[in-house]
Short mmCIF file of C-alpha atoms in Angstrom, two decimals:
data_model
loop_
_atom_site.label_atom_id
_atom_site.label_comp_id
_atom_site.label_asym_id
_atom_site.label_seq_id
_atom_site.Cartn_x
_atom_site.Cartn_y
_atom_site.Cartn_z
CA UNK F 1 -108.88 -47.26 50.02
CA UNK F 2 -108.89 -50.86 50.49
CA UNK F 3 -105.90 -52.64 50.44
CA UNK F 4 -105.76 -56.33 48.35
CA UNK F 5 -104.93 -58.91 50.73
CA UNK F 6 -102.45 -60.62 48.10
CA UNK F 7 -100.11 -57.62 47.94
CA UNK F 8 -97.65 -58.90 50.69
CA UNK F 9 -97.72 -62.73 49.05
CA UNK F 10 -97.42 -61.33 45.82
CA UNK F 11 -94.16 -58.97 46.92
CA UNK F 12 -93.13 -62.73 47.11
CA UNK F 13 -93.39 -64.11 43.73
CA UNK F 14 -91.74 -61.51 40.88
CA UNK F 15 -93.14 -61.21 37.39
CA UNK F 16 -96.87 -61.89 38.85
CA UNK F 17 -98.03 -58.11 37.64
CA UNK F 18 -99.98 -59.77 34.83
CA UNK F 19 -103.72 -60.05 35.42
CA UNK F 20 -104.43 -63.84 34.53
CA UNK F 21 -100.72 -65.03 35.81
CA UNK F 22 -101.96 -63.41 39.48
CA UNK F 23 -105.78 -64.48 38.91
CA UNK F 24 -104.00 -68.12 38.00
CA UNK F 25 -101.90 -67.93 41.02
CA UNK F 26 -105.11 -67.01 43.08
CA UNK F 27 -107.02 -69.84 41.85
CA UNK F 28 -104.04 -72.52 42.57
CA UNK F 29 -103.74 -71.45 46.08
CA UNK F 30 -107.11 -71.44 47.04
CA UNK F 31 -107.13 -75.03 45.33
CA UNK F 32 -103.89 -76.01 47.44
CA UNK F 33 -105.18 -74.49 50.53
CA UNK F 34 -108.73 -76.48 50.21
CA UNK F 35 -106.83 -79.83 49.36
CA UNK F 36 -104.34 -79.16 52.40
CA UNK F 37 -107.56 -77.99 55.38
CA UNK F 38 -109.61 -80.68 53.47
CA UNK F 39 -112.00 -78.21 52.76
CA UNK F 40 -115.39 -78.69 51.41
CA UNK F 41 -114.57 -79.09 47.47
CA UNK F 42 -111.32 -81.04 48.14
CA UNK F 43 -111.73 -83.47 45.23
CA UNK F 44 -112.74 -80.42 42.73
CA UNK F 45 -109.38 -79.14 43.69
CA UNK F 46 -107.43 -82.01 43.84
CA UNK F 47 -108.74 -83.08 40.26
CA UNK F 48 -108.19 -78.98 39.08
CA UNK F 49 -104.29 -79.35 40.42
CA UNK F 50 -103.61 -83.10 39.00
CA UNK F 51 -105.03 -82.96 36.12
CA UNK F 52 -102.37 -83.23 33.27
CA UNK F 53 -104.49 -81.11 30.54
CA UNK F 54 -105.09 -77.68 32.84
CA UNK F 55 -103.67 -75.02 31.12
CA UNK F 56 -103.73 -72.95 33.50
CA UNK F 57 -101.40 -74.76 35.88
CA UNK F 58 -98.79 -75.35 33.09
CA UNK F 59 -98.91 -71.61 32.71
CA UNK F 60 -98.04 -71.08 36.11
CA UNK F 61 -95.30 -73.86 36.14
CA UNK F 62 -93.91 -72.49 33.06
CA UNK F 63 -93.66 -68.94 34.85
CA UNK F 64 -91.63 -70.36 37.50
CA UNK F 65 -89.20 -72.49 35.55
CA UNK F 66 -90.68 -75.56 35.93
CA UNK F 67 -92.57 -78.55 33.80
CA UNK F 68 -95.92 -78.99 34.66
CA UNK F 69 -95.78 -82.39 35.59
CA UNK F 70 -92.36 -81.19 38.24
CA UNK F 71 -94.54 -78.45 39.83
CA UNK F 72 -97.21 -81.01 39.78
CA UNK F 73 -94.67 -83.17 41.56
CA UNK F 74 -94.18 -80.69 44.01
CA UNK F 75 -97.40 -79.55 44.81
CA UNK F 76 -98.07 -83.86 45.59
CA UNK F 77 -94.90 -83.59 47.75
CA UNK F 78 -95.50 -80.28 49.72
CA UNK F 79 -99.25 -82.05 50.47
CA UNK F 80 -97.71 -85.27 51.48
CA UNK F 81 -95.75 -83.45 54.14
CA UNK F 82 -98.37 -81.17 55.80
CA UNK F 83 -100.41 -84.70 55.30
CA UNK F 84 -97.75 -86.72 57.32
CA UNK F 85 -97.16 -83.48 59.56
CA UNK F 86 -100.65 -83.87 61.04
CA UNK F 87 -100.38 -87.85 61.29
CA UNK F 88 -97.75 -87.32 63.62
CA UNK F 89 -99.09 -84.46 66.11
#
């Protein structure tokens, strides 16, 4: 039996045993992970985190306590560092 690679991560993050709230959580990871290793589709997933009327990611931020436009805030933040971490190596 193969083992899903998003059991560990999702040990992480309680009240993720709902399909769409873990498929959601998928979906903004990859998107942060492709903005942060500017992968190819960057600005697909850039726009798909920012943008104000994605239901999907006010889902999410409502799951973990937070207005979207906060986790919003945060995901910009958390970016800004690894983007200012690299600058500086």
């Amino acid at each position: 039996m193969r083992k899903d690679p998003d059991s560990n991560l999702l040990q992480n993050f309680p009240g993720l045993e709902s399909g769409e709230l873990r498929l959601w959580f998928r979906v903004f990871l990859d998107a942060f992970v492709t903005v942060r290793d500017c992968g190819g589709g960057q600005d697909v997933a850039w726009a798909w985190l920012m943008d104000p009327g994605n239901q999907f990611l006010e889902s999410l931020a409502e799951h973990f306590d937070y207005t979207p436009e906060a986790f919003r805030q945060k995901v910009r933040r958390a970016l800004e560092r690894t983007f200012s971490a690299r600058e500086k190596a």
